[in-house]
PDB file of C-alpha atoms in Angstrom:
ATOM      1  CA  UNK A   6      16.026 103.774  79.384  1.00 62.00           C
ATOM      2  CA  UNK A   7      17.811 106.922  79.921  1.00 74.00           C
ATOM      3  CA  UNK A   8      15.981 110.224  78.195  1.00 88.00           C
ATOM      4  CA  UNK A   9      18.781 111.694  75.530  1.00 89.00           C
ATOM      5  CA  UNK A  10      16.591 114.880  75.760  1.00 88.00           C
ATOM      6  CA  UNK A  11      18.903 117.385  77.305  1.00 92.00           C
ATOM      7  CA  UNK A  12      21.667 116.729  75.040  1.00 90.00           C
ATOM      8  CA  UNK A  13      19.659 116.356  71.854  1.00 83.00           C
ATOM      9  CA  UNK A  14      17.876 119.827  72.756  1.00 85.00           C
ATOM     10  CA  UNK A  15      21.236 122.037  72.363  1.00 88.00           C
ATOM     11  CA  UNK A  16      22.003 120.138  68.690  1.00 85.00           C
ATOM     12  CA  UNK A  17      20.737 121.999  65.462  1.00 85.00           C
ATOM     13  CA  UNK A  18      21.609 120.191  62.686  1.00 88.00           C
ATOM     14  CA  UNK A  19      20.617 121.120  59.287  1.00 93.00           C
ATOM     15  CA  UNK A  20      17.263 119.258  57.876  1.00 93.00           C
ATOM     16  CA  UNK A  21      17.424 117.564  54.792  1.00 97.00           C
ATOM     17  CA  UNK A  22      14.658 116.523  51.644  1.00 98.00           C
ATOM     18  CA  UNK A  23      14.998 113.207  51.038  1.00 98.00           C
ATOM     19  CA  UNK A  24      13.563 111.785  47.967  1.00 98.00           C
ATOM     20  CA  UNK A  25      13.108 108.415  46.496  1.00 98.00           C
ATOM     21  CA  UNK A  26      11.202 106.550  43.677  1.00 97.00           C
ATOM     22  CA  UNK A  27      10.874 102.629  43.268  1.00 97.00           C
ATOM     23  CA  UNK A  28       8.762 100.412  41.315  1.00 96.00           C
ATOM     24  CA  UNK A  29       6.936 104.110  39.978  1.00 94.00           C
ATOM     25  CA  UNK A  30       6.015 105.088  43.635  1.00 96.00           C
ATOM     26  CA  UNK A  31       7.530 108.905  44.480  1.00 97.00           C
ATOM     27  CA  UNK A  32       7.914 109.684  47.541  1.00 97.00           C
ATOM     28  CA  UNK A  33      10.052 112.643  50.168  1.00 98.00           C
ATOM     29  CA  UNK A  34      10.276 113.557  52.945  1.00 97.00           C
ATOM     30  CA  UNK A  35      12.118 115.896  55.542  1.00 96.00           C
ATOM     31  CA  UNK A  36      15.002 114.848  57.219  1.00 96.00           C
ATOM     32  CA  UNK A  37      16.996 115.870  60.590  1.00 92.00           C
ATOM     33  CA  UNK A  38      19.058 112.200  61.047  1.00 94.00           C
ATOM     34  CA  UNK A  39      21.471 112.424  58.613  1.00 96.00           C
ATOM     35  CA  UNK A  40      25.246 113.075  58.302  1.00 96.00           C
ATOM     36  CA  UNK A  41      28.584 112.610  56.091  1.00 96.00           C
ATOM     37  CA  UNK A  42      30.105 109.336  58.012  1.00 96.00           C
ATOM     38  CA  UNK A  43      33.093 108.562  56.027  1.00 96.00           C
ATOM     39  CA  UNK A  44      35.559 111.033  53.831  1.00 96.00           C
ATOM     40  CA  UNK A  45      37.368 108.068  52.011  1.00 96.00           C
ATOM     41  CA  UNK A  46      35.145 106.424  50.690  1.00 97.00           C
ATOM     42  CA  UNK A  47      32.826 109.393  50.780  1.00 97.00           C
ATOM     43  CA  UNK A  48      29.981 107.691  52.826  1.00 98.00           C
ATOM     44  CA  UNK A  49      26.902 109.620  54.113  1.00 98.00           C
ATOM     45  CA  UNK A  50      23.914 107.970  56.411  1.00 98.00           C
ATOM     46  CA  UNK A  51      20.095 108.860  56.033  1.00 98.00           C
ATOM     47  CA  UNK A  52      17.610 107.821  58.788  1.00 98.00           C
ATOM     48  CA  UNK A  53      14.139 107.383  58.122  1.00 98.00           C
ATOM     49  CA  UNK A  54      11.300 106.651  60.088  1.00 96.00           C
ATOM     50  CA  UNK A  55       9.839 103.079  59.624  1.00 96.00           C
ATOM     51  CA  UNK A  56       6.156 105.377  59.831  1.00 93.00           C
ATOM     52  CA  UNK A  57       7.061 106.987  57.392  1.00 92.00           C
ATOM     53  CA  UNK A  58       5.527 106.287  53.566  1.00 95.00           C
ATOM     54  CA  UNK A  59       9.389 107.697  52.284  1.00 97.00           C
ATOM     55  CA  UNK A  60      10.607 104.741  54.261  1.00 97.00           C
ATOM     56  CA  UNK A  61       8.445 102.245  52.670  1.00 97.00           C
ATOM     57  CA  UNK A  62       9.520 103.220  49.508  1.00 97.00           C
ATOM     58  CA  UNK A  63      13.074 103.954  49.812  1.00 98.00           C
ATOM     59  CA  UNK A  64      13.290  99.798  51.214  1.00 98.00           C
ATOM     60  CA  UNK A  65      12.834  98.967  47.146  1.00 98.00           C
ATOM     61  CA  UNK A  66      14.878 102.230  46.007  1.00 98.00           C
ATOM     62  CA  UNK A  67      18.634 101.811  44.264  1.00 98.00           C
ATOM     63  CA  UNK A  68      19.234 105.367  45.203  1.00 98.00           C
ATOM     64  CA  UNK A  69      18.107 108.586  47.212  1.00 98.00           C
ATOM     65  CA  UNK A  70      18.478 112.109  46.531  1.00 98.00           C
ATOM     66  CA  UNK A  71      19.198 114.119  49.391  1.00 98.00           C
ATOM     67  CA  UNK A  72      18.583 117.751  49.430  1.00 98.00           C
ATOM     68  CA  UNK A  73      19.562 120.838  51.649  1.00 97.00           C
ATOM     69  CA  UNK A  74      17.011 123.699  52.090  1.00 95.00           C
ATOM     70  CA  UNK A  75      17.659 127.193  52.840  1.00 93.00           C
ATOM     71  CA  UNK A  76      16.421 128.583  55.856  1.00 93.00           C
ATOM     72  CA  UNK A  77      14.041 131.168  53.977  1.00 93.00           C
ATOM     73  CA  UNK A  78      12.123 127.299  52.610  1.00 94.00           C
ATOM     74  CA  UNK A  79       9.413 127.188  55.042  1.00 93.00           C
ATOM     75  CA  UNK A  80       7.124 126.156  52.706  1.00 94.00           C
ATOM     76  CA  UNK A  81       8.932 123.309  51.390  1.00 96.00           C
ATOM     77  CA  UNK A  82       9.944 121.726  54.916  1.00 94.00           C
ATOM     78  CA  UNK A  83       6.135 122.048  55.826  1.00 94.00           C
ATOM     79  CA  UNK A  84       5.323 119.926  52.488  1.00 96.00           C
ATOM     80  CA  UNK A  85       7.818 117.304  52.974  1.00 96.00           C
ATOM     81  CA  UNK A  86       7.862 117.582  56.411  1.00 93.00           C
ATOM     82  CA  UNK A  87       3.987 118.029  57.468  1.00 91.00           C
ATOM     83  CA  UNK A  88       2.242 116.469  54.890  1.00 90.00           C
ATOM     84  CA  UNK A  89       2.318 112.822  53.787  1.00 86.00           C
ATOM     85  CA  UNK A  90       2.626 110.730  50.894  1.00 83.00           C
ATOM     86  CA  UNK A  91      -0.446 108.416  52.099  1.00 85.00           C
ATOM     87  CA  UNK A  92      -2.659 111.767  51.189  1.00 88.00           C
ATOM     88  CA  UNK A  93      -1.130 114.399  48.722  1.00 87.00           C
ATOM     89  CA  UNK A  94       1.481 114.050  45.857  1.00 93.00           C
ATOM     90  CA  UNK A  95       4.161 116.312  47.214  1.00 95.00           C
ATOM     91  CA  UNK A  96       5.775 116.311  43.463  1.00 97.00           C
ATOM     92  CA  UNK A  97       2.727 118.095  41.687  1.00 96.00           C
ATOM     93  CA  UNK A  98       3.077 121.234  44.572  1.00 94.00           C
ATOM     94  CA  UNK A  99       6.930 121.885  43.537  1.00 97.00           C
ATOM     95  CA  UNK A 100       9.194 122.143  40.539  1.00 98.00           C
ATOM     96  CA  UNK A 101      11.596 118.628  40.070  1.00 98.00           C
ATOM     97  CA  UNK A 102      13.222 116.944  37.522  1.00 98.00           C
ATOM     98  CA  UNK A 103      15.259 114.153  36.866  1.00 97.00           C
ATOM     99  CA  UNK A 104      18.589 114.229  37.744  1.00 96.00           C
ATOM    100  CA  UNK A 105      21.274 111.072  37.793  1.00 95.00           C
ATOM    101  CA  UNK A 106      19.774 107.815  37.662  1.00 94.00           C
ATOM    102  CA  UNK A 107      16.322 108.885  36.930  1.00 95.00           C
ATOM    103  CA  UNK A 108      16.863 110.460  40.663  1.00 97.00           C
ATOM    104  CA  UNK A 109      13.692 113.114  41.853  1.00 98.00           C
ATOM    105  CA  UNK A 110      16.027 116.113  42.534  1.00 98.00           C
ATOM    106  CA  UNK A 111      13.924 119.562  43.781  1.00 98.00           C
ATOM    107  CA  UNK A 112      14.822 122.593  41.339  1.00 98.00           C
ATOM    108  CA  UNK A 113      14.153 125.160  44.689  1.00 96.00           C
ATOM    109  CA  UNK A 114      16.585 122.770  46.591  1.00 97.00           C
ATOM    110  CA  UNK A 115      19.921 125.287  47.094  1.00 96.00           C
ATOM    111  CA  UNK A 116      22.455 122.069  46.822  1.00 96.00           C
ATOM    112  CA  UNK A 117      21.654 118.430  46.575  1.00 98.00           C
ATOM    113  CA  UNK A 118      23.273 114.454  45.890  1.00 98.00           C
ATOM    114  CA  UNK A 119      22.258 111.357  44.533  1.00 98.00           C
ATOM    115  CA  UNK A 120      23.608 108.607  46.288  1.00 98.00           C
ATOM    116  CA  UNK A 121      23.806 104.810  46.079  1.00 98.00           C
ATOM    117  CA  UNK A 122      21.703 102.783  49.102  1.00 98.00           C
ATOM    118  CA  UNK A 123      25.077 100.574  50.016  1.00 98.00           C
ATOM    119  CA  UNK A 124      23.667  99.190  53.331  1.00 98.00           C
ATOM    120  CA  UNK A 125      20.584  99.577  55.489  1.00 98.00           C
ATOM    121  CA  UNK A 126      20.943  99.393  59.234  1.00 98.00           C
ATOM    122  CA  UNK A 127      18.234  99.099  61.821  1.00 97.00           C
ATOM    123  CA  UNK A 128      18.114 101.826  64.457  1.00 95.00           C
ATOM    124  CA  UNK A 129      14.925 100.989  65.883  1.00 94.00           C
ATOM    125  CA  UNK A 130      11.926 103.147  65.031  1.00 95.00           C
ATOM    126  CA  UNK A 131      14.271 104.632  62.317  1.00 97.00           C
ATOM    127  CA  UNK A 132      16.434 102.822  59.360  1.00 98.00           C
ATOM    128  CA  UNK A 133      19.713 103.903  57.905  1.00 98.00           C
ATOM    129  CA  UNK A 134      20.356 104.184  54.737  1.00 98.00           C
ATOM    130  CA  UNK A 135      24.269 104.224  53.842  1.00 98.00           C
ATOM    131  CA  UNK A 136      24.772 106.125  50.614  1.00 98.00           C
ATOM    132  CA  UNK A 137      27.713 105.775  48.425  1.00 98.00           C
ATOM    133  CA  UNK A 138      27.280 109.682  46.215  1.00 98.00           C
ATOM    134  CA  UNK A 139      27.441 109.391  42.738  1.00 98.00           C
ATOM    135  CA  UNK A 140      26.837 113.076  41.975  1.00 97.00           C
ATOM    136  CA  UNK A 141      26.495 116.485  43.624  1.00 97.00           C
ATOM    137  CA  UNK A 142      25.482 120.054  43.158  1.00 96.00           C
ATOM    138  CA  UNK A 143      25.586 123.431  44.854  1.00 94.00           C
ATOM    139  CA  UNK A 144      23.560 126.046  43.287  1.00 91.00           C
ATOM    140  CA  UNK A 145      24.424 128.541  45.796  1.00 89.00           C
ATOM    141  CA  UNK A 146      28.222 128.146  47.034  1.00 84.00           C
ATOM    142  CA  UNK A 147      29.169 128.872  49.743  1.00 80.00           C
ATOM    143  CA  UNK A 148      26.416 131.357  50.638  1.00 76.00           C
ATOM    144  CA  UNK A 149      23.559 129.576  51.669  1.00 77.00           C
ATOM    145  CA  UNK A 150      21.788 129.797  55.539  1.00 89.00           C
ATOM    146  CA  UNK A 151      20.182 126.485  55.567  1.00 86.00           C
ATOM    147  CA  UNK A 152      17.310 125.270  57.381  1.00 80.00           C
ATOM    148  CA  UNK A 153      17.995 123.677  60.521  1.00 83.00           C
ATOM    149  CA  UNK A 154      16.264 121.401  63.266  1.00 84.00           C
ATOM    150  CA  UNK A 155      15.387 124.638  65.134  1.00 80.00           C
ATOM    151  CA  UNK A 156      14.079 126.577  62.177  1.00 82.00           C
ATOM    152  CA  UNK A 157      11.632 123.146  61.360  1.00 84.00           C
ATOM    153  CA  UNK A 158      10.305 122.906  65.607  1.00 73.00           C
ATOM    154  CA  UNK A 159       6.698 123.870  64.224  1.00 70.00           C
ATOM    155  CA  UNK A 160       6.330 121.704  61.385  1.00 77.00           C
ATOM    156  CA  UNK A 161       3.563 118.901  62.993  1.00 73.00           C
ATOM    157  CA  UNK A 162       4.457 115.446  61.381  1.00 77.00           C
ATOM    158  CA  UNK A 163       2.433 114.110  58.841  1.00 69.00           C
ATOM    159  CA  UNK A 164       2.686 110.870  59.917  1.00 63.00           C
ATOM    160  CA  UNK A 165       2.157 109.510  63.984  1.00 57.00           C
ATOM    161  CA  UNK A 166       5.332 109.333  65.240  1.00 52.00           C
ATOM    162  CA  UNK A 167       4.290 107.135  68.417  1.00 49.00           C
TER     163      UNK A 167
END
C-alpha cells in the first residue's frame, strides 16, 4: 500500500462541524473529509469515521447539518473534535437550535447547510455521506478566516482512530 502522506501533508482544507440527530440520539463531530462534488445538482460529500459515535448515528439520520468554523473557534473544534459523544453531550456546552428539518445547527457556527443524505458510499475506515442541500446560511459573508486542517493539528481525537 503506498503511504499518501507527502501529498496529503501540503493540503489544508477547511474543517467542518457535522451534526446529526436520529431516533432522539444528537450527535457532531469535526470534520476535514468533506467537499462540494457537483454544481448542478448542487451535491456535497461528508466522510465520517466508522469509530466515530457521529457515524453511528448519522447511518439512521435523513439529514446532516454541516457547519464551517472560523479560525478564532478553537474551542469548538476541540469539543467536536476531541471529545466524544460516548462521554459528554457536546449540545449542553454550546448554543444550537433547530434549523430546517428539525436539523441541530450551531448559533457560533459563521455559515452552515442542511442537507439531504442521498447516498452513502464506503471508503473504508470512513463513509460518505452524499448530501443533496436544502438550505444555507452565511452569517459572516464573505469575511470569514475559517478553521482549517492545519489550524485543528493539536486537537487529540476523541475516539481511537486505529
Amino acid at each position: 500500500m503506498t503511504d499518501l502522506d507527502p501529498f496529503t501533508d501540503l493540503l489544508d482544507y477547511p474543517m467542518y462541524v457535522v451534526t446529526a440527530e436520529a431516533d432522539g440520539e444528537r450527535a457532531g463531530c469535526l470534520v476535514g473529509f468533506a467537499s462540494q462534488c457537483s454544481i448542478r445538482p448542487a451535491r456535497f460529500m461528508v466522510w465520517l469515521s466508522r469509530a466515530n459515535r457521529t457515524y453511528r448515528v448519522a447511518e439512521r439520520a435523513e439529514r446532516l447539518a454541516v457547519h464551517l468554523l472560523g479560525r478564532d473557534q478553537d474551542r469548538l473544534a476541540r469539543l467536536f473534535g476531541g471529545e466524544t459523544g460516548d462521554r459528554t453531550d457536546k449540545f449542553t456546552e454550546v448554543p444550537w437550535h433547530r434549523g430546517p428539518a428539525g436539523s441541530l445547527i450551531l448559533d457560533e457556527a459563521p455559515a452552515w447547510f442542511v442537507g439531504r443524505v442521498e447516498n452513502r458510499v464506503d471508503g473504508g475506515d470512513h463513509v460518505g455521506f452524499l448530501l443533496a442541500p436544502e438550505a444555507a446560511e452565511n452569517l459572516v459573508g464573505d469575511r470569514a478566516t475559517l478553521l482549517t486542517l492545519h489550524d485543528a493539528h493539536g486537537i487529540t481525537p476523541g475516539h481511537s482512530v486505529d
